């Protein structure tokens, strides 16, 4: 599931409006709700195989997708829209919904619809949309042709899970950075299952929503852990409080990883490995590294490191220095461990 990204800064004023209208003439009519000279829109797009993620900022405007647009084009996709700033009013037939920050809505692009975007505090409206092909989402829906305008309020657990995944897909960080295609695909399918649950899923997917929820919840907690490995409070109590989850549920989430405590320690040791092979950390004392990563002492850190990687931090540093001398560049952790295995 290849990942590509492109940016499209359409600019300001009447020329930007003309450019946007030309790009979307077969999809919808663009009606600015400001003076043409005040118009401003920018978009960026990231592709994941047959799914597409779009981030947009825009001054107040209206998108009108008429029956003529639907008849002319072959656009047969769903949009899962996350409102981040401002307000979005969406109407399709008799169904209407208003989105505010954190709210999520499902839009069927095979249906005529009208969308009005307005900003707040003199800022542009800010939204993200995950574009899903009909064959991916429709089989999950009990009524695929009448699911449009289904929504999740910002405070709903599933809205928070989906919003977290929007952010993770857009700006991947550990442990998602460089995630294999299968992992990204599984995440998008889990998001589709959650959306289907909100819109009305088919009756023969008993347990699917629970599995999707588990997948996204675990990914969200792991991202928090990765961003806070140097903070002591990565305890079950702190994670339960932050993510509003019971201790038993938290422990079940990490069963396949050998338990929460083991997972956190492994991530800290992986972080230590990356720091040890970096020339920027060559003069950093082991005791400082151990304390920063919440080990009780340098000896405790060395023992745990050797159990995980089969060699000491000092040996890793020596191998890294030798690699840089031989190759003129910093090694990756897999390259060093593979080299060790050959010996």
XYZ file of C-alpha atoms in Angstrom:
343
model
C 0.000 0.000 0.000
C 2.274 2.732 -1.248
C 2.348 6.118 0.416
C 2.741 9.359 -1.520
C 2.151 12.964 -0.585
C 1.581 16.103 -2.612
C 0.803 19.670 -1.653
C -1.408 22.070 -3.584
C -1.224 25.642 -2.295
C -3.822 27.324 -4.500
C -3.176 30.754 -3.076
C -5.352 33.803 -2.607
C -7.825 35.977 -4.407
C -9.717 35.615 -7.660
C -6.954 33.629 -9.446
C -7.010 31.015 -6.647
C -10.801 30.799 -6.877
C -10.606 30.314 -10.640
C -7.982 27.617 -10.202
C -10.074 25.742 -7.640
C -13.177 25.962 -9.806
C -11.279 24.593 -12.783
C -9.915 21.685 -10.726
C -13.349 20.757 -9.308
C -15.648 21.616 -12.230
C -16.640 17.990 -12.697
C -17.182 17.402 -8.980
C -19.045 20.406 -7.599
C -19.692 24.143 -7.886
C -17.514 26.340 -5.652
C -19.298 29.369 -4.214
C -17.178 31.729 -2.095
C -18.895 33.348 0.882
C -16.316 36.141 0.941
C -15.270 38.705 -1.608
C -13.251 37.075 -4.389
C -10.156 39.026 -3.389
C -10.402 37.667 0.179
C -10.692 34.069 -0.967
C -7.940 31.736 0.270
C -7.704 27.951 0.127
C -4.893 25.442 0.475
C -4.873 21.658 0.347
C -2.415 18.802 0.721
C -2.977 15.172 -0.172
C -1.498 11.877 0.944
C -2.260 8.598 -0.851
C -2.307 5.140 0.727
C -2.954 2.685 -2.086
C -6.639 3.111 -2.952
C -7.368 5.452 -0.016
C -6.648 9.162 0.036
C -6.158 11.589 2.921
C -6.735 15.302 2.292
C -6.098 18.244 4.608
C -7.655 21.587 3.675
C -7.790 25.156 4.954
C -10.319 27.535 3.417
C -12.069 30.843 3.920
C -15.858 30.620 4.084
C -17.254 28.872 1.022
C -19.890 26.482 -0.241
C -19.447 23.291 -2.259
C -22.578 22.330 -4.210
C -22.581 18.848 -5.732
C -25.668 18.736 -7.930
C -27.440 15.777 -9.584
C -25.794 16.901 -12.834
C -22.337 16.546 -11.260
C -23.227 13.067 -9.982
C -24.528 12.025 -13.409
C -21.501 13.387 -15.284
C -18.743 11.990 -13.127
C -17.650 8.558 -12.040
C -16.926 9.659 -8.466
C -18.232 6.777 -6.379
C -16.437 7.232 -3.081
C -17.175 7.977 0.543
C -15.560 10.756 2.540
C -14.932 10.475 6.260
C -14.585 14.123 7.303
C -13.008 15.379 10.528
C -13.683 18.999 11.491
C -10.628 20.565 13.134
C -11.463 24.278 13.180
C -14.529 26.293 12.330
C -17.857 24.791 11.351
C -19.128 22.588 8.538
C -22.792 22.343 7.555
C -23.576 19.358 5.351
C -26.893 18.515 3.702
C -27.914 15.673 1.413
C -31.603 15.319 0.615
C -33.462 15.630 3.916
C -30.415 14.757 5.980
C -28.491 17.606 7.558
C -25.650 17.727 10.060
C -23.465 20.466 11.532
C -19.871 19.616 12.437
C -17.752 21.463 14.957
C -14.155 20.728 16.027
C -13.674 17.046 16.770
C -16.900 15.945 15.069
C -16.786 13.375 12.261
C -19.207 12.822 9.385
C -19.625 10.273 6.606
C -20.374 11.684 3.133
C -21.476 9.593 0.165
C -20.136 11.289 -2.954
C -22.542 9.280 -5.116
C -25.350 11.443 -3.681
C -26.013 15.141 -4.410
C -25.029 17.273 -1.452
C -24.188 20.754 -0.256
C -21.384 21.683 2.155
C -20.871 25.087 3.766
C -17.541 25.775 5.503
C -17.003 28.690 7.865
C -14.010 29.556 10.005
C -13.823 30.984 13.505
C -11.827 33.805 15.111
C -10.928 35.146 11.643
C -9.129 31.878 10.849
C -9.824 29.603 7.914
C -11.916 26.474 8.314
C -9.697 23.425 8.781
C -10.800 19.909 7.872
C -9.354 16.521 7.017
C -11.050 13.929 4.834
C -10.276 10.252 4.338
C -11.491 9.212 0.877
C -12.505 5.555 0.750
C -13.543 3.692 -2.421
C -17.054 2.297 -2.348
C -15.917 -1.361 -2.561
C -14.011 -0.877 0.711
C -16.772 0.662 2.824
C -20.112 -0.275 1.215
C -19.906 -4.018 2.067
C -19.543 -3.045 5.732
C -22.709 -0.907 5.724
C -26.213 -2.232 6.334
C -27.628 0.503 4.054
C -24.755 1.777 1.897
C -26.950 4.118 -0.182
C -28.458 5.944 2.798
C -25.498 6.206 5.169
C -24.552 9.752 4.180
C -24.568 12.400 6.955
C -24.015 9.765 9.646
C -21.910 11.455 12.305
C -19.965 11.006 15.517
C -19.734 13.819 18.092
C -16.304 14.894 19.314
C -16.781 13.402 22.772
C -17.559 9.900 21.515
C -14.837 7.301 22.032
C -14.941 6.294 18.372
C -14.601 9.920 17.237
C -11.500 10.260 19.406
C -10.071 7.029 18.025
C -10.636 8.122 14.442
C -9.237 11.613 15.047
C -6.115 10.052 16.544
C -5.658 7.937 13.413
C -6.116 10.930 11.103
C -3.238 12.628 12.907
C -1.101 9.471 12.900
C -1.544 8.836 9.178
C -0.824 12.469 8.343
C 2.246 12.915 10.531
C 3.564 9.430 11.302
C 5.715 9.095 14.420
C 7.145 6.150 16.248
C 6.023 3.410 16.306
C 4.082 4.136 13.099
C 6.888 5.817 11.170
C 7.933 3.515 8.417
C 5.068 1.194 9.252
C 4.759 -1.695 6.801
C 2.065 -1.512 4.159
C 0.060 -4.253 5.866
C -0.063 -2.204 9.080
C -1.332 0.911 7.284
C -3.895 -1.138 5.395
C -5.100 -2.767 8.620
C -5.453 0.659 10.234
C -7.531 2.039 7.356
C -9.740 -1.058 7.391
C -10.201 -0.690 11.148
C -11.205 2.941 10.604
C -13.724 1.764 7.984
C -15.176 -0.705 10.501
C -15.587 2.034 13.131
C -17.268 4.349 10.601
C -19.567 1.514 9.523
C -20.502 0.922 13.144
C -21.572 4.552 13.476
C -23.499 4.531 10.186
C -25.071 1.102 10.713
C -22.979 -1.954 9.941
C -24.101 -5.200 8.352
C -25.488 -7.758 10.750
C -23.006 -10.534 10.022
C -19.919 -8.778 11.362
C -20.375 -9.684 15.024
C -17.213 -8.684 16.879
C -15.776 -6.651 13.997
C -16.348 -3.281 15.666
C -14.765 -4.532 18.880
C -11.693 -5.759 16.995
C -11.408 -2.464 15.103
C -11.772 -0.502 18.339
C -9.041 -2.603 19.933
C -6.720 -2.060 16.954
C -7.148 1.726 16.977
C -7.079 2.061 20.768
C -3.864 0.068 21.002
C -2.260 2.153 18.245
C -3.261 5.375 20.021
C -1.790 4.237 23.349
C 1.414 3.022 21.678
C 1.871 6.410 20.024
C 1.528 8.077 23.418
C 4.116 5.705 24.878
C 6.537 6.369 22.004
C 6.240 10.122 22.519
C 6.832 9.885 26.283
C 9.536 7.259 26.791
C 11.560 9.675 28.892
C 8.638 10.380 31.236
C 8.332 8.244 34.335
C 4.518 8.165 34.454
C 4.045 5.475 31.783
C 2.323 3.369 34.410
C -0.901 1.436 34.118
C -2.544 3.936 36.459
C -1.495 6.945 34.370
C -2.493 5.303 31.066
C -5.872 4.202 32.458
C -6.571 7.755 33.607
C -5.466 9.379 30.348
C -7.320 6.988 28.047
C -10.315 6.328 30.302
C -9.828 2.591 30.230
C -9.931 -0.034 32.966
C -6.738 -1.689 34.144
C -8.015 -5.095 33.001
C -8.798 -3.766 29.512
C -5.382 -2.100 29.291
C -3.602 -5.309 30.213
C -5.645 -7.264 27.644
C -4.607 -4.805 24.921
C -0.917 -5.587 25.569
C -1.211 -9.367 25.978
C 0.266 -10.051 22.528
C 3.222 -7.761 23.356
C 4.116 -9.697 26.494
C 2.412 -7.228 28.814
C 2.455 -3.464 29.290
C 5.630 -3.256 31.394
C 7.592 -5.426 28.984
C 6.383 -3.411 25.979
C 7.373 -0.084 27.559
C 10.830 -1.403 28.476
C 11.388 -2.808 24.986
C 10.493 0.552 23.440
C 12.894 2.327 25.784
C 15.649 -0.099 24.873
C 14.912 0.399 21.169
C 15.173 4.150 21.726
C 18.470 3.622 23.539
C 19.792 1.615 20.583
C 18.976 4.458 18.201
C 20.731 6.957 20.471
C 23.797 4.756 20.912
C 24.428 4.399 17.188
C 24.001 8.136 16.574
C 27.236 10.156 16.391
C 25.364 13.030 18.055
C 25.100 10.947 21.248
C 28.626 9.509 21.134
C 29.791 11.439 24.225
C 26.633 10.897 26.226
C 27.298 9.000 29.449
C 25.486 5.682 29.923
C 24.246 6.750 33.338
C 22.613 9.838 31.786
C 21.038 7.753 29.039
C 19.769 5.218 31.584
C 18.259 7.881 33.845
C 16.639 9.726 30.927
C 14.950 6.488 29.857
C 13.753 5.808 33.401
C 16.106 2.942 34.354
C 17.053 2.870 38.023
C 20.813 2.627 37.324
C 23.312 2.199 34.531
C 23.932 -1.413 35.563
C 20.205 -2.199 35.365
C 20.131 -0.571 31.941
C 23.167 -2.528 30.698
C 21.715 -5.863 31.852
C 18.344 -5.177 30.190
C 20.054 -3.976 27.000
C 22.214 -7.097 26.783
C 19.181 -9.357 27.328
C 17.329 -7.672 24.455
C 20.139 -7.280 21.917
C 22.765 -9.823 22.992
C 25.523 -7.226 23.462
C 26.310 -4.282 25.708
C 25.753 -0.592 24.943
C 29.535 -0.155 24.761
C 29.827 -2.891 22.129
C 27.074 -1.244 20.084
C 28.928 2.059 20.211
C 32.151 0.404 19.064
C 30.387 -1.355 16.189
C 28.675 1.882 15.174
C 31.989 3.770 15.131
C 33.561 1.013 13.024
C 30.642 1.074 10.596
C 30.942 4.838 10.153
C 34.678 4.472 9.465
C 34.032 1.739 6.903
C 30.981 3.207 5.175
C 31.144 6.928 5.833
C 27.586 7.058 7.136
C 25.547 6.269 10.219
C 24.261 2.655 10.318
C 20.690 1.610 10.906
C 19.956 -0.650 13.883
C 19.026 -3.591 11.636
C 22.340 -3.301 9.794
C 24.316 -3.456 13.015
C 22.398 -6.400 14.434
C 22.648 -8.261 11.117
C 26.385 -7.685 11.096
C 26.614 -9.008 14.641
C 24.669 -12.113 13.615
C 27.178 -12.891 10.876
C 29.928 -12.960 13.487
